[in-house]
């Protein structure tokens, strides 16, 4: 197990209890947001690098990782953006940059849209983009009493190792430790009830018109071999965000933080320091 030389704490926010890992100092603040069916572990290689140059906060979103699996929280992107603001208020941070991976990137965009005065810069790491809301039929069946058990069986049938093969270009990164770390959140039964609520309440991703209104500088980082969110999505986001720059890494899949932590760190430093 990796030794974590930063604080780990459950904090109570108005929207619910979340788990946070953080290092606070006098350096520029950056918030790290994980993606779908993930946790702060997404940044286990990146955070030790970032803490040398930033005040860093990584959180498990409500419904994921070690955070609360609330049955009253409305699992929408707009509500997650509100959660980010609450987190900033808790740490008494007036303005922050956000680095979001996959779904976390979309939440970062929603936060910039809802609270533009709170967000300094955006780093979108293989961010989801242009996905519509779930179909009405799927939303309807999500209300069936045992649908969360179906979701659990579906996720567990796919398997963590198989999922990692899909998100990593270099298969040598797949170790028993990595499988255990990414699989741990899936073992909690209440996670699947939260997952169903996200399916039910999640809005569609921001459209072109909404993206055009986001004025913060944005750095888009992609793996050229991403099988989950194609590089084409990054290219379209670069066009639709007024102040965006796209960087892509060769021989890299969706999980850029796992395969290219040093490069991601280098590019974030260059982006935020200038």
PDB file of C-alpha atoms in Angstrom:
ATOM      1  CA  UNK A   1       0.000   0.000   0.000  1.00  0.00           C
ATOM      2  CA  UNK A   2       1.152   3.528  -0.755  1.00  0.00           C
ATOM      3  CA  UNK A   3       1.887   5.838   2.156  1.00  0.00           C
ATOM      4  CA  UNK A   4      -0.184   9.009   1.985  1.00  0.00           C
ATOM      5  CA  UNK A   5       1.546  12.019   3.496  1.00  0.00           C
ATOM      6  CA  UNK A   6      -1.507  14.246   3.306  1.00  0.00           C
ATOM      7  CA  UNK A   7      -4.722  14.568   5.274  1.00  0.00           C
ATOM      8  CA  UNK A   8      -7.590  12.128   4.842  1.00  0.00           C
ATOM      9  CA  UNK A   9     -10.915  13.098   6.331  1.00  0.00           C
ATOM     10  CA  UNK A  10     -14.679  12.715   6.070  1.00  0.00           C
ATOM     11  CA  UNK A  11     -16.263  16.164   6.001  1.00  0.00           C
ATOM     12  CA  UNK A  12     -19.894  17.122   6.445  1.00  0.00           C
ATOM     13  CA  UNK A  13     -21.310  19.461   3.812  1.00  0.00           C
ATOM     14  CA  UNK A  14     -24.906  20.701   3.447  1.00  0.00           C
ATOM     15  CA  UNK A  15     -25.463  18.189   0.617  1.00  0.00           C
ATOM     16  CA  UNK A  16     -23.975  15.235   2.496  1.00  0.00           C
ATOM     17  CA  UNK A  17     -20.809  13.672   3.867  1.00  0.00           C
ATOM     18  CA  UNK A  18     -17.817  13.318   1.559  1.00  0.00           C
ATOM     19  CA  UNK A  19     -14.355  11.824   1.846  1.00  0.00           C
ATOM     20  CA  UNK A  20     -11.458  14.153   1.048  1.00  0.00           C
ATOM     21  CA  UNK A  21      -7.690  13.870   0.741  1.00  0.00           C
ATOM     22  CA  UNK A  22      -5.888  17.196   0.841  1.00  0.00           C
ATOM     23  CA  UNK A  23      -2.769  19.265   1.348  1.00  0.00           C
ATOM     24  CA  UNK A  24      -3.382  22.945   2.082  1.00  0.00           C
ATOM     25  CA  UNK A  25      -0.631  25.552   1.854  1.00  0.00           C
ATOM     26  CA  UNK A  26      -0.072  29.034   0.420  1.00  0.00           C
ATOM     27  CA  UNK A  27       0.128  27.744  -3.169  1.00  0.00           C
ATOM     28  CA  UNK A  28      -2.606  27.965  -5.853  1.00  0.00           C
ATOM     29  CA  UNK A  29      -5.521  25.621  -5.060  1.00  0.00           C
ATOM     30  CA  UNK A  30      -6.605  22.811  -7.371  1.00  0.00           C
ATOM     31  CA  UNK A  31      -9.504  20.379  -6.920  1.00  0.00           C
ATOM     32  CA  UNK A  32      -9.342  16.852  -8.370  1.00  0.00           C
ATOM     33  CA  UNK A  33     -12.579  15.172  -9.497  1.00  0.00           C
ATOM     34  CA  UNK A  34     -12.729  11.494 -10.401  1.00  0.00           C
ATOM     35  CA  UNK A  35     -14.923   9.928 -13.050  1.00  0.00           C
ATOM     36  CA  UNK A  36     -17.801   7.450 -13.234  1.00  0.00           C
ATOM     37  CA  UNK A  37     -17.556   4.413 -10.911  1.00  0.00           C
ATOM     38  CA  UNK A  38     -14.238   5.657  -9.530  1.00  0.00           C
ATOM     39  CA  UNK A  39     -12.712   7.493  -6.559  1.00  0.00           C
ATOM     40  CA  UNK A  40      -9.792   9.606  -5.374  1.00  0.00           C
ATOM     41  CA  UNK A  41      -7.573   6.628  -6.230  1.00  0.00           C
ATOM     42  CA  UNK A  42      -7.672   7.906  -9.816  1.00  0.00           C
ATOM     43  CA  UNK A  43      -5.128  10.496  -8.687  1.00  0.00           C
ATOM     44  CA  UNK A  44      -2.936   8.323  -6.461  1.00  0.00           C
ATOM     45  CA  UNK A  45       0.112   8.972  -8.675  1.00  0.00           C
ATOM     46  CA  UNK A  46      -0.701  12.567  -9.612  1.00  0.00           C
ATOM     47  CA  UNK A  47      -1.494  13.990  -6.185  1.00  0.00           C
ATOM     48  CA  UNK A  48       1.989  13.441  -4.667  1.00  0.00           C
ATOM     49  CA  UNK A  49       3.412  15.411  -7.598  1.00  0.00           C
ATOM     50  CA  UNK A  50       0.860  18.226  -7.513  1.00  0.00           C
ATOM     51  CA  UNK A  51       1.208  18.859  -3.788  1.00  0.00           C
ATOM     52  CA  UNK A  52       4.698  20.263  -4.351  1.00  0.00           C
ATOM     53  CA  UNK A  53       3.271  23.160  -6.385  1.00  0.00           C
ATOM     54  CA  UNK A  54      -0.378  23.438  -5.308  1.00  0.00           C
ATOM     55  CA  UNK A  55      -2.838  23.275  -2.477  1.00  0.00           C
ATOM     56  CA  UNK A  56      -4.527  20.048  -3.556  1.00  0.00           C
ATOM     57  CA  UNK A  57      -7.948  18.677  -2.659  1.00  0.00           C
ATOM     58  CA  UNK A  58      -9.222  15.366  -4.032  1.00  0.00           C
ATOM     59  CA  UNK A  59     -12.733  14.245  -3.126  1.00  0.00           C
ATOM     60  CA  UNK A  60     -14.947  11.232  -3.560  1.00  0.00           C
ATOM     61  CA  UNK A  61     -18.197  12.523  -5.018  1.00  0.00           C
ATOM     62  CA  UNK A  62     -21.358  11.615  -3.110  1.00  0.00           C
ATOM     63  CA  UNK A  63     -22.306   8.100  -4.164  1.00  0.00           C
ATOM     64  CA  UNK A  64     -18.732   7.033  -4.896  1.00  0.00           C
ATOM     65  CA  UNK A  65     -15.625   5.793  -3.096  1.00  0.00           C
ATOM     66  CA  UNK A  66     -15.685   6.435   0.650  1.00  0.00           C
ATOM     67  CA  UNK A  67     -18.295   9.194   0.494  1.00  0.00           C
ATOM     68  CA  UNK A  68     -21.910   8.903   1.582  1.00  0.00           C
ATOM     69  CA  UNK A  69     -24.225   6.774  -0.582  1.00  0.00           C
ATOM     70  CA  UNK A  70     -27.161   9.088  -0.010  1.00  0.00           C
ATOM     71  CA  UNK A  71     -30.715   8.168  -0.990  1.00  0.00           C
ATOM     72  CA  UNK A  72     -31.898  11.787  -0.693  1.00  0.00           C
ATOM     73  CA  UNK A  73     -29.172  13.542  -2.723  1.00  0.00           C
ATOM     74  CA  UNK A  74     -30.271  14.385  -6.280  1.00  0.00           C
ATOM     75  CA  UNK A  75     -27.508  12.891  -8.413  1.00  0.00           C
ATOM     76  CA  UNK A  76     -27.396  15.539 -11.118  1.00  0.00           C
ATOM     77  CA  UNK A  77     -24.436  17.425 -12.548  1.00  0.00           C
ATOM     78  CA  UNK A  78     -25.974  20.686 -11.341  1.00  0.00           C
ATOM     79  CA  UNK A  79     -26.137  19.294  -7.806  1.00  0.00           C
ATOM     80  CA  UNK A  80     -22.573  18.020  -8.005  1.00  0.00           C
ATOM     81  CA  UNK A  81     -21.532  21.543  -9.053  1.00  0.00           C
ATOM     82  CA  UNK A  82     -23.294  22.814  -5.930  1.00  0.00           C
ATOM     83  CA  UNK A  83     -21.357  20.224  -3.918  1.00  0.00           C
ATOM     84  CA  UNK A  84     -18.091  21.622  -5.313  1.00  0.00           C
ATOM     85  CA  UNK A  85     -19.089  25.114  -4.150  1.00  0.00           C
ATOM     86  CA  UNK A  86     -19.915  23.737  -0.691  1.00  0.00           C
ATOM     87  CA  UNK A  87     -16.515  22.065  -0.587  1.00  0.00           C
ATOM     88  CA  UNK A  88     -14.831  25.366  -1.459  1.00  0.00           C
ATOM     89  CA  UNK A  89     -16.803  27.113   1.280  1.00  0.00           C
ATOM     90  CA  UNK A  90     -15.767  24.434   3.778  1.00  0.00           C
ATOM     91  CA  UNK A  91     -12.081  24.999   3.006  1.00  0.00           C
ATOM     92  CA  UNK A  92     -12.609  28.784   2.745  1.00  0.00           C
ATOM     93  CA  UNK A  93     -11.368  28.897  -0.853  1.00  0.00           C
ATOM     94  CA  UNK A  94     -12.665  31.795  -2.940  1.00  0.00           C
ATOM     95  CA  UNK A  95     -11.431  30.662  -6.358  1.00  0.00           C
ATOM     96  CA  UNK A  96     -10.016  27.357  -7.565  1.00  0.00           C
ATOM     97  CA  UNK A  97      -8.855  25.435 -10.614  1.00  0.00           C
ATOM     98  CA  UNK A  98     -10.465  22.049 -11.256  1.00  0.00           C
ATOM     99  CA  UNK A  99      -8.925  18.975 -12.854  1.00  0.00           C
ATOM    100  CA  UNK A 100     -11.616  16.457 -13.719  1.00  0.00           C
ATOM    101  CA  UNK A 101     -11.224  13.001 -15.236  1.00  0.00           C
ATOM    102  CA  UNK A 102     -13.949  11.587 -17.497  1.00  0.00           C
ATOM    103  CA  UNK A 103     -17.320  12.362 -15.814  1.00  0.00           C
ATOM    104  CA  UNK A 104     -15.380  14.583 -13.408  1.00  0.00           C
ATOM    105  CA  UNK A 105     -14.480  16.763 -16.377  1.00  0.00           C
ATOM    106  CA  UNK A 106     -18.145  17.250 -17.206  1.00  0.00           C
ATOM    107  CA  UNK A 107     -18.856  18.158 -13.574  1.00  0.00           C
ATOM    108  CA  UNK A 108     -16.001  20.672 -13.772  1.00  0.00           C
ATOM    109  CA  UNK A 109     -17.653  22.224 -16.836  1.00  0.00           C
ATOM    110  CA  UNK A 110     -21.021  22.410 -15.073  1.00  0.00           C
ATOM    111  CA  UNK A 111     -19.340  24.074 -12.085  1.00  0.00           C
ATOM    112  CA  UNK A 112     -17.702  26.661 -14.342  1.00  0.00           C
ATOM    113  CA  UNK A 113     -21.098  27.322 -15.936  1.00  0.00           C
ATOM    114  CA  UNK A 114     -22.966  27.684 -12.620  1.00  0.00           C
ATOM    115  CA  UNK A 115     -20.286  29.475 -10.606  1.00  0.00           C
ATOM    116  CA  UNK A 116     -18.002  31.213 -13.125  1.00  0.00           C
ATOM    117  CA  UNK A 117     -16.645  33.593 -10.504  1.00  0.00           C
ATOM    118  CA  UNK A 118     -15.427  30.624  -8.425  1.00  0.00           C
ATOM    119  CA  UNK A 119     -13.414  28.829 -11.104  1.00  0.00           C
ATOM    120  CA  UNK A 120      -9.979  29.937 -12.258  1.00  0.00           C
ATOM    121  CA  UNK A 121      -8.948  27.312 -14.828  1.00  0.00           C
ATOM    122  CA  UNK A 122     -10.131  23.920 -16.045  1.00  0.00           C
ATOM    123  CA  UNK A 123      -8.090  20.806 -16.756  1.00  0.00           C
ATOM    124  CA  UNK A 124     -10.216  18.241 -18.585  1.00  0.00           C
ATOM    125  CA  UNK A 125      -8.622  14.795 -18.476  1.00  0.00           C
ATOM    126  CA  UNK A 126     -10.311  12.642 -21.124  1.00  0.00           C
ATOM    127  CA  UNK A 127     -13.533  14.405 -20.171  1.00  0.00           C
ATOM    128  CA  UNK A 128     -16.922  13.046 -21.103  1.00  0.00           C
ATOM    129  CA  UNK A 129     -18.677  15.245 -23.611  1.00  0.00           C
ATOM    130  CA  UNK A 130     -21.847  15.518 -25.695  1.00  0.00           C
ATOM    131  CA  UNK A 131     -23.552  12.539 -24.053  1.00  0.00           C
ATOM    132  CA  UNK A 132     -27.354  12.838 -23.986  1.00  0.00           C
ATOM    133  CA  UNK A 133     -29.482  12.121 -20.952  1.00  0.00           C
ATOM    134  CA  UNK A 134     -30.448   8.479 -20.392  1.00  0.00           C
ATOM    135  CA  UNK A 135     -33.421   7.315 -22.451  1.00  0.00           C
ATOM    136  CA  UNK A 136     -36.840   7.634 -20.809  1.00  0.00           C
ATOM    137  CA  UNK A 137     -37.369   3.872 -20.822  1.00  0.00           C
ATOM    138  CA  UNK A 138     -34.158   3.294 -18.864  1.00  0.00           C
ATOM    139  CA  UNK A 139     -35.069   6.054 -16.406  1.00  0.00           C
ATOM    140  CA  UNK A 140     -38.482   4.408 -15.950  1.00  0.00           C
ATOM    141  CA  UNK A 141     -37.093   0.943 -15.189  1.00  0.00           C
ATOM    142  CA  UNK A 142     -34.626   2.488 -12.721  1.00  0.00           C
ATOM    143  CA  UNK A 143     -37.619   2.921 -10.386  1.00  0.00           C
ATOM    144  CA  UNK A 144     -38.226  -0.844 -10.233  1.00  0.00           C
ATOM    145  CA  UNK A 145     -37.570  -2.106  -6.665  1.00  0.00           C
ATOM    146  CA  UNK A 146     -34.715  -4.495  -7.486  1.00  0.00           C
ATOM    147  CA  UNK A 147     -33.107  -2.689 -10.403  1.00  0.00           C
ATOM    148  CA  UNK A 148     -30.021  -1.898  -8.300  1.00  0.00           C
ATOM    149  CA  UNK A 149     -29.398  -5.655  -7.990  1.00  0.00           C
ATOM    150  CA  UNK A 150     -29.472  -5.961 -11.767  1.00  0.00           C
ATOM    151  CA  UNK A 151     -26.984  -3.083 -12.009  1.00  0.00           C
ATOM    152  CA  UNK A 152     -24.735  -4.767  -9.455  1.00  0.00           C
ATOM    153  CA  UNK A 153     -24.756  -8.050 -11.363  1.00  0.00           C
ATOM    154  CA  UNK A 154     -24.035  -6.261 -14.647  1.00  0.00           C
ATOM    155  CA  UNK A 155     -21.061  -4.313 -13.243  1.00  0.00           C
ATOM    156  CA  UNK A 156     -19.595  -7.299 -11.407  1.00  0.00           C
ATOM    157  CA  UNK A 157     -20.025  -9.559 -14.424  1.00  0.00           C
ATOM    158  CA  UNK A 158     -17.931  -7.171 -16.498  1.00  0.00           C
ATOM    159  CA  UNK A 159     -15.159  -7.384 -13.911  1.00  0.00           C
ATOM    160  CA  UNK A 160     -12.521  -4.889 -12.805  1.00  0.00           C
ATOM    161  CA  UNK A 161      -9.672  -6.500 -14.756  1.00  0.00           C
ATOM    162  CA  UNK A 162     -11.703  -6.363 -17.968  1.00  0.00           C
ATOM    163  CA  UNK A 163     -12.584  -2.714 -17.353  1.00  0.00           C
ATOM    164  CA  UNK A 164      -8.940  -1.829 -16.735  1.00  0.00           C
ATOM    165  CA  UNK A 165      -7.977  -3.524 -19.999  1.00  0.00           C
ATOM    166  CA  UNK A 166     -10.393  -1.176 -21.731  1.00  0.00           C
ATOM    167  CA  UNK A 167      -9.134   2.025 -20.084  1.00  0.00           C
ATOM    168  CA  UNK A 168      -5.388   1.324 -20.199  1.00  0.00           C
ATOM    169  CA  UNK A 169      -3.333   1.113 -23.383  1.00  0.00           C
ATOM    170  CA  UNK A 170      -0.362  -0.526 -21.653  1.00  0.00           C
ATOM    171  CA  UNK A 171      -1.695  -3.745 -20.130  1.00  0.00           C
ATOM    172  CA  UNK A 172       1.431  -4.134 -17.985  1.00  0.00           C
ATOM    173  CA  UNK A 173      -0.026  -1.543 -15.606  1.00  0.00           C
ATOM    174  CA  UNK A 174      -2.741  -4.010 -14.590  1.00  0.00           C
ATOM    175  CA  UNK A 175      -1.553  -5.515 -11.306  1.00  0.00           C
ATOM    176  CA  UNK A 176      -3.434  -7.268  -8.483  1.00  0.00           C
ATOM    177  CA  UNK A 177      -2.991  -4.112  -6.376  1.00  0.00           C
ATOM    178  CA  UNK A 178      -4.528  -1.943  -9.101  1.00  0.00           C
ATOM    179  CA  UNK A 179      -7.440  -4.359  -9.533  1.00  0.00           C
ATOM    180  CA  UNK A 180      -8.086  -4.344  -5.774  1.00  0.00           C
ATOM    181  CA  UNK A 181      -7.883  -0.544  -5.526  1.00  0.00           C
ATOM    182  CA  UNK A 182     -10.268   0.150  -8.404  1.00  0.00           C
ATOM    183  CA  UNK A 183     -12.552  -2.708  -7.375  1.00  0.00           C
ATOM    184  CA  UNK A 184     -12.905  -1.755  -3.699  1.00  0.00           C
ATOM    185  CA  UNK A 185     -15.736   0.806  -4.176  1.00  0.00           C
ATOM    186  CA  UNK A 186     -17.770  -1.739  -6.152  1.00  0.00           C
ATOM    187  CA  UNK A 187     -18.042  -4.088  -3.183  1.00  0.00           C
ATOM    188  CA  UNK A 188     -20.291  -1.759  -1.188  1.00  0.00           C
ATOM    189  CA  UNK A 189     -23.914  -2.740  -1.786  1.00  0.00           C
ATOM    190  CA  UNK A 190     -25.333   0.785  -1.344  1.00  0.00           C
ATOM    191  CA  UNK A 191     -23.081   2.004  -4.148  1.00  0.00           C
ATOM    192  CA  UNK A 192     -25.464   0.484  -6.680  1.00  0.00           C
ATOM    193  CA  UNK A 193     -28.465   2.366  -5.305  1.00  0.00           C
ATOM    194  CA  UNK A 194     -26.484   5.590  -5.762  1.00  0.00           C
ATOM    195  CA  UNK A 195     -25.499   4.483  -9.262  1.00  0.00           C
ATOM    196  CA  UNK A 196     -29.155   4.046 -10.217  1.00  0.00           C
ATOM    197  CA  UNK A 197     -29.985   7.516  -8.919  1.00  0.00           C
ATOM    198  CA  UNK A 198     -27.197   8.994 -11.038  1.00  0.00           C
ATOM    199  CA  UNK A 199     -28.640   7.226 -14.073  1.00  0.00           C
ATOM    200  CA  UNK A 200     -32.058   8.655 -13.188  1.00  0.00           C
ATOM    201  CA  UNK A 201     -31.130  12.289 -12.537  1.00  0.00           C
ATOM    202  CA  UNK A 202     -28.059  12.937 -14.682  1.00  0.00           C
ATOM    203  CA  UNK A 203     -28.642  15.678 -17.226  1.00  0.00           C
ATOM    204  CA  UNK A 204     -27.119  15.474 -20.663  1.00  0.00           C
ATOM    205  CA  UNK A 205     -23.614  16.865 -21.117  1.00  0.00           C
ATOM    206  CA  UNK A 206     -23.317  20.568 -21.911  1.00  0.00           C
ATOM    207  CA  UNK A 207     -24.147  21.386 -25.514  1.00  0.00           C
ATOM    208  CA  UNK A 208     -22.213  23.599 -27.892  1.00  0.00           C
ATOM    209  CA  UNK A 209     -24.121  26.743 -26.927  1.00  0.00           C
ATOM    210  CA  UNK A 210     -23.433  26.231 -23.211  1.00  0.00           C
ATOM    211  CA  UNK A 211     -19.774  25.392 -23.827  1.00  0.00           C
ATOM    212  CA  UNK A 212     -19.369  28.594 -25.840  1.00  0.00           C
ATOM    213  CA  UNK A 213     -20.265  30.563 -22.691  1.00  0.00           C
ATOM    214  CA  UNK A 214     -17.471  29.087 -20.556  1.00  0.00           C
ATOM    215  CA  UNK A 215     -14.714  31.690 -20.575  1.00  0.00           C
ATOM    216  CA  UNK A 216     -12.134  30.083 -18.284  1.00  0.00           C
ATOM    217  CA  UNK A 217      -8.907  28.859 -19.891  1.00  0.00           C
ATOM    218  CA  UNK A 218      -9.148  25.092 -20.367  1.00  0.00           C
ATOM    219  CA  UNK A 219      -6.442  22.485 -20.889  1.00  0.00           C
ATOM    220  CA  UNK A 220      -7.685  19.278 -22.518  1.00  0.00           C
ATOM    221  CA  UNK A 221      -5.508  16.199 -22.001  1.00  0.00           C
ATOM    222  CA  UNK A 222      -6.243  13.008 -23.922  1.00  0.00           C
ATOM    223  CA  UNK A 223      -4.776   9.618 -24.711  1.00  0.00           C
ATOM    224  CA  UNK A 224      -4.648   9.000 -28.441  1.00  0.00           C
ATOM    225  CA  UNK A 225      -5.773   5.398 -27.888  1.00  0.00           C
ATOM    226  CA  UNK A 226      -8.726   6.260 -25.630  1.00  0.00           C
ATOM    227  CA  UNK A 227     -11.463   3.648 -26.228  1.00  0.00           C
ATOM    228  CA  UNK A 228     -13.919   5.188 -23.751  1.00  0.00           C
ATOM    229  CA  UNK A 229     -13.985   8.859 -24.766  1.00  0.00           C
ATOM    230  CA  UNK A 230     -12.546   9.233 -28.234  1.00  0.00           C
ATOM    231  CA  UNK A 231      -9.938  11.873 -28.993  1.00  0.00           C
ATOM    232  CA  UNK A 232     -12.560  13.265 -31.395  1.00  0.00           C
ATOM    233  CA  UNK A 233     -14.531  14.426 -28.337  1.00  0.00           C
ATOM    234  CA  UNK A 234     -11.487  16.345 -27.145  1.00  0.00           C
ATOM    235  CA  UNK A 235     -11.065  17.895 -30.575  1.00  0.00           C
ATOM    236  CA  UNK A 236     -14.704  19.036 -30.580  1.00  0.00           C
ATOM    237  CA  UNK A 237     -14.417  20.431 -27.046  1.00  0.00           C
ATOM    238  CA  UNK A 238     -11.361  22.395 -28.140  1.00  0.00           C
ATOM    239  CA  UNK A 239     -13.505  23.989 -30.856  1.00  0.00           C
ATOM    240  CA  UNK A 240     -16.497  24.691 -28.612  1.00  0.00           C
ATOM    241  CA  UNK A 241     -14.657  26.075 -25.568  1.00  0.00           C
ATOM    242  CA  UNK A 242     -13.469  29.628 -26.376  1.00  0.00           C
ATOM    243  CA  UNK A 243     -10.106  29.348 -24.597  1.00  0.00           C
ATOM    244  CA  UNK A 244      -9.116  25.693 -24.871  1.00  0.00           C
ATOM    245  CA  UNK A 245      -5.894  23.905 -25.763  1.00  0.00           C
ATOM    246  CA  UNK A 246      -5.765  20.169 -26.522  1.00  0.00           C
ATOM    247  CA  UNK A 247      -2.752  17.973 -25.776  1.00  0.00           C
ATOM    248  CA  UNK A 248      -2.748  14.271 -26.670  1.00  0.00           C
ATOM    249  CA  UNK A 249      -0.327  11.543 -25.626  1.00  0.00           C
ATOM    250  CA  UNK A 250       0.630   8.625 -27.899  1.00  0.00           C
ATOM    251  CA  UNK A 251       0.199   5.027 -26.720  1.00  0.00           C
ATOM    252  CA  UNK A 252      -2.150   6.142 -23.939  1.00  0.00           C
ATOM    253  CA  UNK A 253      -5.695   5.100 -23.087  1.00  0.00           C
ATOM    254  CA  UNK A 254      -8.541   6.648 -21.109  1.00  0.00           C
ATOM    255  CA  UNK A 255      -6.859   6.514 -17.711  1.00  0.00           C
ATOM    256  CA  UNK A 256      -4.226   9.151 -18.433  1.00  0.00           C
ATOM    257  CA  UNK A 257      -3.523   9.728 -14.730  1.00  0.00           C
ATOM    258  CA  UNK A 258      -2.388   6.121 -14.388  1.00  0.00           C
ATOM    259  CA  UNK A 259      -0.339   5.860 -17.581  1.00  0.00           C
ATOM    260  CA  UNK A 260       1.110   9.384 -17.826  1.00  0.00           C
ATOM    261  CA  UNK A 261       1.203  11.009 -14.363  1.00  0.00           C
ATOM    262  CA  UNK A 262       4.531  12.780 -14.953  1.00  0.00           C
ATOM    263  CA  UNK A 263       3.397  14.226 -18.281  1.00  0.00           C
ATOM    264  CA  UNK A 264       0.016  15.277 -16.877  1.00  0.00           C
ATOM    265  CA  UNK A 265       1.771  16.981 -13.967  1.00  0.00           C
ATOM    266  CA  UNK A 266       4.193  18.762 -16.288  1.00  0.00           C
ATOM    267  CA  UNK A 267       1.417  20.035 -18.533  1.00  0.00           C
ATOM    268  CA  UNK A 268      -0.777  21.166 -15.633  1.00  0.00           C
ATOM    269  CA  UNK A 269       2.148  23.089 -14.139  1.00  0.00           C
ATOM    270  CA  UNK A 270       2.865  24.775 -17.462  1.00  0.00           C
ATOM    271  CA  UNK A 271      -0.812  25.621 -17.964  1.00  0.00           C
ATOM    272  CA  UNK A 272      -1.627  27.028 -14.528  1.00  0.00           C
ATOM    273  CA  UNK A 273       1.640  28.851 -13.921  1.00  0.00           C
ATOM    274  CA  UNK A 274       1.258  30.945 -17.099  1.00  0.00           C
TER     275      UNK A 274
END
